[in-house]
Short mmCIF file of C-alpha atoms in Angstrom, two decimals:
data_model
loop_
_atom_site.label_atom_id
_atom_site.label_comp_id
_atom_site.label_asym_id
_atom_site.label_seq_id
_atom_site.Cartn_x
_atom_site.Cartn_y
_atom_site.Cartn_z
CA MET A 27 -13.09 -16.05 -8.24
CA GLU A 28 -12.04 -17.19 -4.72
CA LEU A 29 -11.66 -15.40 -1.97
CA ARG A 30 -8.68 -15.97 0.18
CA PRO A 31 -9.74 -16.16 4.50
CA PRO A 32 -9.43 -12.51 5.31
CA SER A 33 -11.00 -11.38 2.26
CA TYR A 34 -14.08 -13.54 2.86
CA PHE A 35 -14.56 -12.68 6.66
CA THR A 36 -13.97 -8.95 5.46
CA LEU A 37 -16.98 -9.29 2.89
CA ALA A 38 -18.96 -11.18 5.15
CA ALA A 39 -18.32 -8.71 8.28
CA LEU A 40 -20.63 -6.01 5.88
CA ILE A 41 -23.71 -8.89 5.48
CA ASP A 42 -25.40 -6.77 8.37
CA GLY A 43 -24.65 -3.03 7.11
CA PRO A 44 -22.34 -0.59 6.56
CA LEU A 45 -19.52 -0.68 9.16
CA HIS A 46 -16.24 1.81 9.35
CA GLY A 47 -12.69 0.22 9.23
CA TYR A 48 -12.05 -1.03 12.60
CA ALA A 49 -15.72 -2.35 13.32
CA ILE A 50 -15.15 -4.26 10.33
CA MET A 51 -11.62 -6.06 11.68
CA ARG A 52 -14.03 -6.68 15.17
CA ARG A 53 -16.87 -8.42 12.71
CA ALA A 54 -14.17 -10.30 10.79
CA GLY A 55 -12.82 -11.64 13.81
CA GLU A 56 -16.05 -12.55 14.90
CA LEU A 57 -17.16 -14.04 11.87
CA SER A 58 -14.49 -16.11 11.76
CA GLU A 59 -14.59 -17.51 15.42
CA GLY A 60 -11.28 -16.16 15.92
CA THR A 61 -9.62 -17.94 13.36
CA VAL A 62 -9.00 -14.76 10.81
CA SER A 63 -7.55 -11.48 12.29
CA VAL A 64 -7.68 -9.00 9.75
CA SER A 65 -4.87 -6.25 10.56
CA THR A 66 -5.40 -2.68 9.64
CA GLY A 67 -2.47 -2.82 6.31
CA THR A 68 -4.65 -5.89 5.43
CA LEU A 69 -7.57 -4.32 5.78
CA TYR A 70 -7.32 -2.05 3.60
CA SER A 71 -5.42 -3.55 0.73
CA ILE A 72 -8.31 -5.81 1.08
CA ILE A 73 -10.62 -2.72 1.01
CA ASP A 74 -8.93 -1.22 -2.15
CA ARG A 75 -9.43 -4.09 -4.43
CA ALA A 76 -13.00 -4.70 -3.07
CA LEU A 77 -13.69 -1.07 -3.91
CA ALA A 78 -11.52 -1.36 -7.36
CA GLU A 79 -14.30 -4.10 -8.52
CA GLY A 80 -17.09 -2.68 -6.98
CA LEU A 81 -17.96 -5.23 -3.98
CA VAL A 82 -17.97 -2.29 -1.93
CA ALA A 83 -18.88 1.46 -1.90
CA ALA A 84 -17.68 3.70 0.33
CA GLY A 85 -19.53 6.33 2.39
CA GLU A 86 -18.44 9.59 3.43
CA PRO A 87 -16.12 10.32 5.71
CA TYR A 88 -17.17 11.84 9.35
CA VAL A 89 -15.25 12.19 12.60
CA VAL A 90 -16.13 10.43 16.09
CA SER A 91 -13.96 11.41 19.18
CA GLY A 92 -11.59 13.17 16.94
CA ARG A 93 -11.07 10.51 14.55
CA GLU A 94 -11.96 9.99 10.68
CA ARG A 95 -13.73 6.95 10.19
CA ARG A 96 -15.68 6.05 6.43
CA ASP A 97 -18.31 2.96 6.33
CA TYR A 98 -18.07 0.84 3.96
CA ALA A 99 -21.60 -0.86 2.06
CA LEU A 100 -21.43 -4.65 0.36
CA THR A 101 -22.69 -4.15 -2.88
CA PRO A 102 -25.03 -6.50 -4.97
CA ALA A 103 -22.08 -7.18 -6.33
CA GLY A 104 -20.07 -8.40 -3.58
CA ARG A 105 -23.16 -10.20 -2.02
CA SER A 106 -23.56 -12.41 -5.10
CA LEU A 107 -19.55 -12.96 -5.20
CA LEU A 108 -19.96 -14.28 -1.16
CA GLU A 109 -23.00 -16.41 -2.18
CA GLU A 110 -20.94 -17.80 -5.01
CA GLU A 111 -18.15 -18.62 -2.51
CA SER A 112 -19.92 -19.97 0.36
CA ASP A 113 -21.36 -22.62 -1.70
CA ARG A 114 -18.37 -23.20 -3.11
CA LEU A 115 -16.93 -23.55 0.50
CA ALA A 116 -19.67 -25.54 1.80
CA ARG A 117 -19.42 -28.01 -1.73
CA ALA A 118 -16.31 -28.97 -1.12
CA ALA A 119 -16.90 -29.23 2.39
CA ARG A 120 -19.77 -31.79 1.86
CA ILE A 121 -17.27 -33.82 -0.88
CA VAL A 122 -14.82 -34.12 1.90
CA GLY A 123 -17.32 -34.43 4.72
CA ALA A 124 -18.66 -37.46 2.68
CA ARG A 125 -15.48 -38.85 1.31
CA LEU A 126 -13.91 -39.12 5.22
CA LYS A 127 -17.30 -40.50 6.52
CA ALA A 128 -17.26 -43.50 3.50
CA THR A 129 -13.55 -44.18 4.30
CA GLY A 130 -14.39 -43.83 7.95
CA VAL A 131 -17.02 -46.40 7.80
CA LEU A 132 -14.53 -48.71 5.46
CA ALA A 133 -11.98 -48.17 8.03
CA THR A 134 -13.63 -49.27 11.22
CA MET B 30 5.47 9.04 22.30
CA ASN B 31 2.17 10.69 20.34
CA ARG B 32 0.74 7.38 18.76
CA GLU B 33 -1.37 9.43 16.25
CA TRP B 34 2.26 11.49 15.73
CA VAL B 35 3.94 8.03 15.55
CA GLY B 36 0.34 6.53 12.97
CA ARG B 37 0.80 9.92 10.69
CA THR B 38 4.29 9.21 10.09
CA VAL B 39 4.00 5.35 9.13
CA ALA B 40 0.86 6.28 6.89
CA ARG B 41 3.69 7.96 4.52
CA ALA B 42 4.72 4.56 3.20
CA TYR B 43 1.49 4.65 1.44
CA PRO B 44 1.62 6.79 -1.95
CA ALA B 45 0.35 10.35 -1.41
CA GLU B 46 -3.29 9.87 -3.58
CA VAL B 47 -3.90 7.38 -1.20
CA ARG B 48 -2.78 9.74 2.11
CA ALA B 49 -4.49 12.35 0.94
CA GLU B 50 -7.58 10.37 0.47
CA ARG B 51 -7.87 8.10 3.45
CA GLY B 52 -4.76 8.78 5.12
CA ALA B 53 -6.55 10.37 8.51
CA GLU B 54 -9.07 7.36 8.40
CA LEU B 55 -6.30 4.93 8.19
CA VAL B 56 -4.86 6.84 11.44
CA GLY B 57 -8.03 6.70 12.84
CA THR B 58 -8.47 2.78 12.49
CA LEU B 59 -4.83 2.01 13.47
CA LEU B 60 -5.49 4.09 17.07
CA ASP B 61 -8.58 2.03 17.62
CA ALA B 62 -6.92 -1.31 16.61
CA GLY B 63 -4.05 -0.22 18.61
CA GLY B 64 -5.86 -0.09 21.70
CA ASP B 65 -4.00 0.29 24.74
CA SER B 66 -1.64 -2.37 24.12
CA TRP B 67 1.74 -1.00 22.77
CA ALA B 68 2.42 -4.57 21.39
CA ALA B 69 -0.81 -4.49 19.62
CA PHE B 70 0.16 -1.20 18.41
CA ILE B 71 3.11 -2.23 16.91
CA ARG B 72 1.85 -5.00 15.24
CA GLN B 73 -0.78 -2.93 13.49
CA LEU B 74 2.05 -0.67 12.65
CA GLY B 75 3.93 -3.17 11.06
CA SER B 76 0.92 -4.26 8.81
CA LEU B 77 0.15 -0.80 7.73
CA ILE B 78 4.20 -0.28 6.59
CA GLY B 79 3.74 -3.67 4.80
CA ALA B 80 0.84 -2.90 2.95
CA GLY B 81 1.50 0.84 2.43
CA LEU B 82 4.99 -0.32 0.84
CA ALA B 83 2.67 -2.72 -1.46
CA ALA B 84 0.60 0.06 -2.82
CA ARG B 85 3.79 2.03 -3.22
CA THR B 86 5.02 -0.90 -5.66
CA ARG B 87 1.83 -1.59 -7.24
CA ALA B 88 1.67 1.99 -8.21
CA ALA B 89 5.13 1.78 -9.43
CA LEU B 90 4.81 -1.11 -11.78
CA LEU B 91 1.81 -0.63 -12.88
CA GLN B 92 3.32 2.89 -14.57
CA PRO B 93 2.52 2.13 -18.72
CA PRO B 94 5.87 1.04 -19.80
CA ALA B 95 6.52 3.58 -22.79
CA GLN B 96 6.41 6.05 -19.20
CA ILE B 97 8.82 3.77 -17.33
CA ALA B 98 11.06 3.67 -20.46
CA THR B 99 11.33 7.19 -21.24
CA CYS B 100 11.97 8.24 -17.12
CA ALA B 101 14.52 5.30 -17.84
CA LEU B 102 16.43 7.32 -20.36
CA ALA B 103 16.16 10.21 -18.19
CA TRP B 104 17.65 8.26 -15.04
CA ALA B 105 20.32 6.83 -17.22
CA ALA B 106 21.58 10.38 -18.24
CA VAL B 107 20.77 11.92 -14.46
CA MET B 108 23.09 8.85 -12.83
CA THR B 109 26.05 9.56 -15.61
CA ALA B 110 25.88 12.71 -14.47
CA VAL B 111 26.15 11.49 -10.51
CA LEU B 112 28.89 8.79 -11.23
CA GLY B 113 31.71 12.00 -12.62
CA PRO B 114 31.70 14.15 -9.34
CA VAL B 115 31.70 11.60 -7.22
CA ALA B 116 34.38 9.59 -8.63
CA ILE B 117 36.57 12.90 -8.80
CA LEU B 118 35.50 14.05 -5.27
CA GLY B 119 35.85 10.58 -3.95
CA SER B 120 39.75 10.52 -5.29
CA GLU B 121 40.01 14.11 -3.75
CA VAL B 122 38.94 12.85 -0.46
CA ARG B 123 40.44 9.14 -0.76
CA PHE B 124 44.62 11.27 -2.22
CA GLY B 125 44.07 13.72 -0.06
CA GLY B 126 43.75 16.88 -2.35
CA HIS B 127 45.75 15.62 -5.26
CA LEU B 128 43.03 15.88 -8.14
CA HIS B 129 44.45 15.52 -11.93
CA PHE B 130 43.28 18.70 -13.10
CA PRO B 131 45.31 21.27 -14.81
CA GLU B 132 46.88 24.24 -12.90
CA GLY B 133 45.65 27.97 -13.72
CA THR B 134 42.40 29.37 -15.61
CA LEU B 135 42.01 26.02 -16.54
CA LEU B 136 41.22 24.41 -13.83
CA THR B 137 38.21 26.59 -13.49
CA LEU B 138 36.98 25.82 -16.70
CA VAL B 139 37.70 22.12 -16.11
CA LEU B 140 35.84 21.87 -12.56
CA LEU B 141 33.08 23.71 -14.05
CA LEU B 142 32.70 20.91 -16.86
CA ARG B 143 33.59 18.39 -14.41
CA VAL B 144 32.06 18.63 -11.23
CA VAL B 145 29.81 21.68 -11.15
CA LEU B 146 27.49 21.48 -14.02
CA PRO B 147 26.56 18.05 -13.69
CA ILE B 148 26.18 18.41 -9.73
CA LEU B 149 23.83 21.68 -10.96
CA ALA B 150 22.06 19.17 -13.33
CA VAL B 151 21.02 16.31 -10.85
CA VAL B 152 20.05 19.50 -8.35
CA LEU B 153 17.56 21.33 -10.63
CA PHE B 154 16.46 17.29 -11.78
CA THR B 155 15.89 16.50 -7.80
CA LEU B 156 13.51 20.16 -7.34
CA ASN B 157 12.00 19.60 -10.13
CA ARG B 158 13.25 21.86 -12.72
CA ILE B 159 13.30 19.44 -15.08
CA ARG B 160 13.90 21.48 -18.34
CA THR B 161 16.15 23.71 -16.93
CA SER B 162 18.45 20.45 -15.60
CA GLY B 163 17.72 19.00 -19.48
CA LEU B 164 19.45 21.85 -20.88
CA LEU B 165 22.37 21.76 -18.32
CA GLY B 166 22.69 18.50 -18.51
CA LEU B 167 22.84 18.60 -22.66
CA ALA B 168 25.11 21.55 -22.35
CA TRP B 169 27.37 19.13 -19.72
CA ALA B 170 27.43 16.16 -22.64
CA VAL B 171 28.70 18.17 -25.14
CA CYS B 172 31.19 19.51 -23.21
CA ARG B 173 32.38 16.60 -22.19
CA TRP B 174 32.62 15.36 -26.29
CA LEU B 175 34.61 18.33 -27.05
CA GLU B 176 36.99 18.01 -23.74
CA TYR B 177 37.43 14.53 -24.88
CA PRO B 178 36.00 13.54 -28.24
CA PRO B 179 34.79 10.10 -27.70
CA ARG B 180 36.19 7.42 -30.33
CA PHE B 181 33.61 6.36 -32.61
CA GLU B 182 33.70 3.09 -31.69
CA HIS B 183 30.81 1.71 -29.49
CA THR B 184 32.04 3.08 -26.20
CA ALA B 185 31.02 6.36 -28.19
CA ILE B 186 27.52 5.66 -27.91
CA ALA B 187 27.45 4.85 -24.52
CA GLU B 188 29.84 7.61 -23.18
CA PHE B 189 28.13 9.93 -25.39
CA LEU B 190 24.77 9.62 -26.74
CA LEU B 191 23.40 8.00 -23.16
CA PRO B 192 23.13 11.49 -21.75
CA LEU B 193 22.87 12.72 -25.11
CA VAL B 194 19.18 11.22 -25.30
CA GLY B 195 18.15 11.54 -21.63
CA PHE B 196 18.90 14.96 -21.17
CA GLY B 197 17.06 15.21 -24.58
CA VAL B 198 14.27 13.55 -23.32
CA MET B 199 14.01 15.81 -20.32
CA VAL B 200 13.93 18.88 -22.51
CA LEU B 201 11.32 17.68 -25.06
CA ALA B 202 9.15 15.91 -22.38
CA PRO B 203 9.25 17.09 -18.91
CA GLN B 204 6.11 16.48 -18.20
CA ARG B 205 6.30 12.54 -18.05
CA MET B 206 9.36 12.86 -15.54
CA PRO B 207 8.79 11.08 -12.42
CA VAL B 208 6.88 13.29 -10.32
CA ARG B 209 8.47 11.11 -6.94
CA GLY B 210 11.30 9.80 -5.96
CA ARG B 211 13.31 12.12 -7.55
CA TRP B 212 15.99 12.10 -4.27
CA PHE B 213 16.67 8.44 -4.94
CA TRP B 214 20.01 9.03 -6.79
CA LEU B 215 21.64 9.72 -3.36
CA VAL B 216 21.55 6.03 -2.25
CA PRO B 217 23.63 4.50 -5.32
CA ALA B 218 25.94 8.07 -5.19
CA ALA B 219 26.57 7.81 -1.30
CA VAL B 220 27.39 3.99 -1.83
CA PHE B 221 29.68 4.73 -4.48
CA ALA B 222 31.15 7.61 -2.79
CA TYR B 223 32.13 5.74 0.57
CA PHE B 224 33.93 3.21 -1.80
CA GLU B 225 35.61 5.60 -4.03
CA ALA B 226 36.36 7.66 -0.73
CA THR B 227 37.73 4.55 1.18
CA GLY B 228 39.13 2.46 -2.06
CA ILE B 229 37.61 -0.45 -0.19
CA GLY B 230 36.53 -3.21 -3.28
CA ALA B 231 38.48 -1.20 -5.72
CA GLN B 232 40.33 -4.37 -6.91
CA SER B 233 37.39 -6.44 -6.46
CA GLY B 234 34.84 -4.45 -8.12
CA ILE B 235 32.47 -4.46 -5.34
CA GLY B 236 33.15 -0.63 -5.34
CA TYR B 237 31.06 -0.68 -8.63
CA ILE B 238 28.60 -3.53 -7.92
CA ALA B 239 27.25 -1.74 -4.50
CA PRO B 240 25.62 0.95 -5.66
CA LEU B 241 23.80 -0.87 -8.60
CA ILE B 242 22.84 -3.22 -6.06
CA ALA B 243 21.07 -0.79 -3.84
CA ALA B 244 20.17 1.13 -7.20
CA LEU B 245 18.21 -2.59 -7.95
CA CYS B 246 16.76 -2.99 -3.70
CA LEU B 247 14.80 0.32 -4.87
CA LEU B 248 13.35 -1.75 -8.07
CA PRO B 249 10.17 -2.41 -6.26
CA PHE B 250 9.56 1.84 -5.86
CA ASN B 251 10.82 3.10 -8.91
CA PRO B 252 11.61 0.53 -11.52
CA SER B 253 13.10 3.67 -14.11
CA PHE B 254 15.33 4.71 -11.47
CA ALA B 255 16.78 1.19 -11.17
CA ILE B 256 16.95 0.72 -15.02
CA GLY B 257 18.15 4.16 -15.51
CA THR B 258 20.93 3.08 -12.88
CA THR B 259 22.06 0.16 -14.53
CA LEU B 260 22.26 1.69 -17.87
CA ALA B 261 24.58 3.93 -16.43
CA TRP B 262 26.39 1.51 -14.90
CA SER B 263 26.34 -0.26 -17.93
CA VAL B 264 28.67 2.44 -19.53
CA LEU B 265 31.45 1.96 -17.44
CA GLY B 266 30.98 -1.83 -17.98
CA VAL B 267 31.02 -1.20 -22.22
CA VAL B 268 34.19 1.01 -21.78
CA TYR B 269 36.25 -1.58 -19.00
CA LEU B 270 35.61 -4.41 -21.54
CA THR B 271 36.86 -2.24 -24.54
CA SER B 272 39.81 -0.41 -23.31
CA SER B 273 42.87 -2.09 -22.24
CA GLY B 274 44.79 -2.19 -19.07
CA GLY B 275 42.15 -0.73 -17.13
CA ALA B 276 43.84 -1.65 -13.44
CA GLY B 277 41.64 -3.97 -11.65
CA LYS B 278 38.62 -3.60 -14.41
CA SER B 279 38.33 -7.01 -15.16
CA THR B 280 36.00 -8.62 -18.05
CA GLU B 281 33.76 -10.37 -15.09
CA LEU B 282 33.29 -7.18 -13.81
CA SER B 283 32.19 -5.47 -17.01
CA ILE B 284 30.02 -8.46 -17.67
CA VAL B 285 28.47 -8.07 -14.59
CA LEU B 286 28.31 -4.12 -14.77
CA VAL B 287 26.15 -4.66 -18.13
CA SER B 288 24.15 -8.06 -17.18
CA CYS B 289 22.15 -6.02 -14.51
CA VAL B 290 20.39 -3.98 -17.30
CA PRO B 291 18.60 -7.26 -18.87
CA LEU B 292 18.18 -8.25 -14.87
CA ALA B 293 16.66 -5.04 -14.02
CA LEU B 294 13.97 -5.27 -16.85
CA ILE B 295 13.18 -8.96 -16.72
CA ALA B 296 12.67 -8.27 -12.85
CA VAL B 297 10.45 -5.48 -13.80
CA GLY B 298 8.55 -7.66 -15.85
CA ILE B 299 8.01 -9.91 -13.45
CA GLY B 300 7.31 -7.72 -11.08
CA ARG B 301 4.24 -6.11 -13.96
CA LEU B 302 2.97 -9.36 -14.41
CA ARG B 303 2.38 -10.24 -10.39
CA VAL B 304 0.59 -6.91 -9.88
CA HIS B 305 -1.46 -7.79 -12.91
CA ARG B 306 -2.54 -11.57 -11.32
CA ALA B 307 -2.95 -10.04 -8.15
#
């Protein structure tokens, strides 16, 4: 299964431990070095799908400063999907990088 | 303006079950993500509305096909009941109190049959009194048939059987009727009333097509309603196609009205495929 960048970085945001919605958005932005910005609507669409597919698990809601929050954690299935996706991306980058190098050498 | 209030209002874009489960959390995250900037808050609002409507579409299109079909029949009956009174009242406004009703005591009876019964059926449907609405609708369909016994041609099927089946389903299986969006009939009804009252598009047929387009626009949120409305409007198409000399009712218009039924069915099919794939 291929993950789009917002889904990939949203799941990746949970590698270090459970986070609540806004913290996931910030962490996804940091991990992608600002290339991916996950909005509130997109975040919960991704979380809904990830919950349905068993990739993340939701904790109990709690209130901080009058705002309701809930932590989400990566499940073993989510971690394994992330590993597969990062391997796939790394392999694709290696192949293309190697071709670019080879053609660059030929060109010079 | 209170941002929390705005957030709670906008979160209504999501289906009720999502709001019940995590409405407060959605608003909390929205307020956190909006920060102090109104521009950022508005951007987040936009994304929340989009995602909420997408969630509604997904929920609507993923209903079992049998459920969509049953509700579509009920909607067809309801929209047939809407059509008559709206046409009568629209003409009343347009021609300034010259209803083509007979005088005297018969007037009360005819008004009851043509206007009060269908309006009551539609109002009760909107208020979730499905079985009572179905019974009234059946009474209206039968009275209409007795008033104007349809010629036993194919138009009879359209004019008589459609409300009979739709209201019959409402009486027999009220629990299978739509839980939400029961006020949707107001949208095509308002469009139809506008065109009927002003007379705009009477010759070109736009007055008949515009309410259908309005109903089709709501297809992603209530496929049964869109299919049901096209079924009800297709009756007009069948009647115009087979009756002679309807002023301004061209064959092309009839074909457009009838062809909206397969169009709606195809759109629902494509929508379901896309949602399943996503």
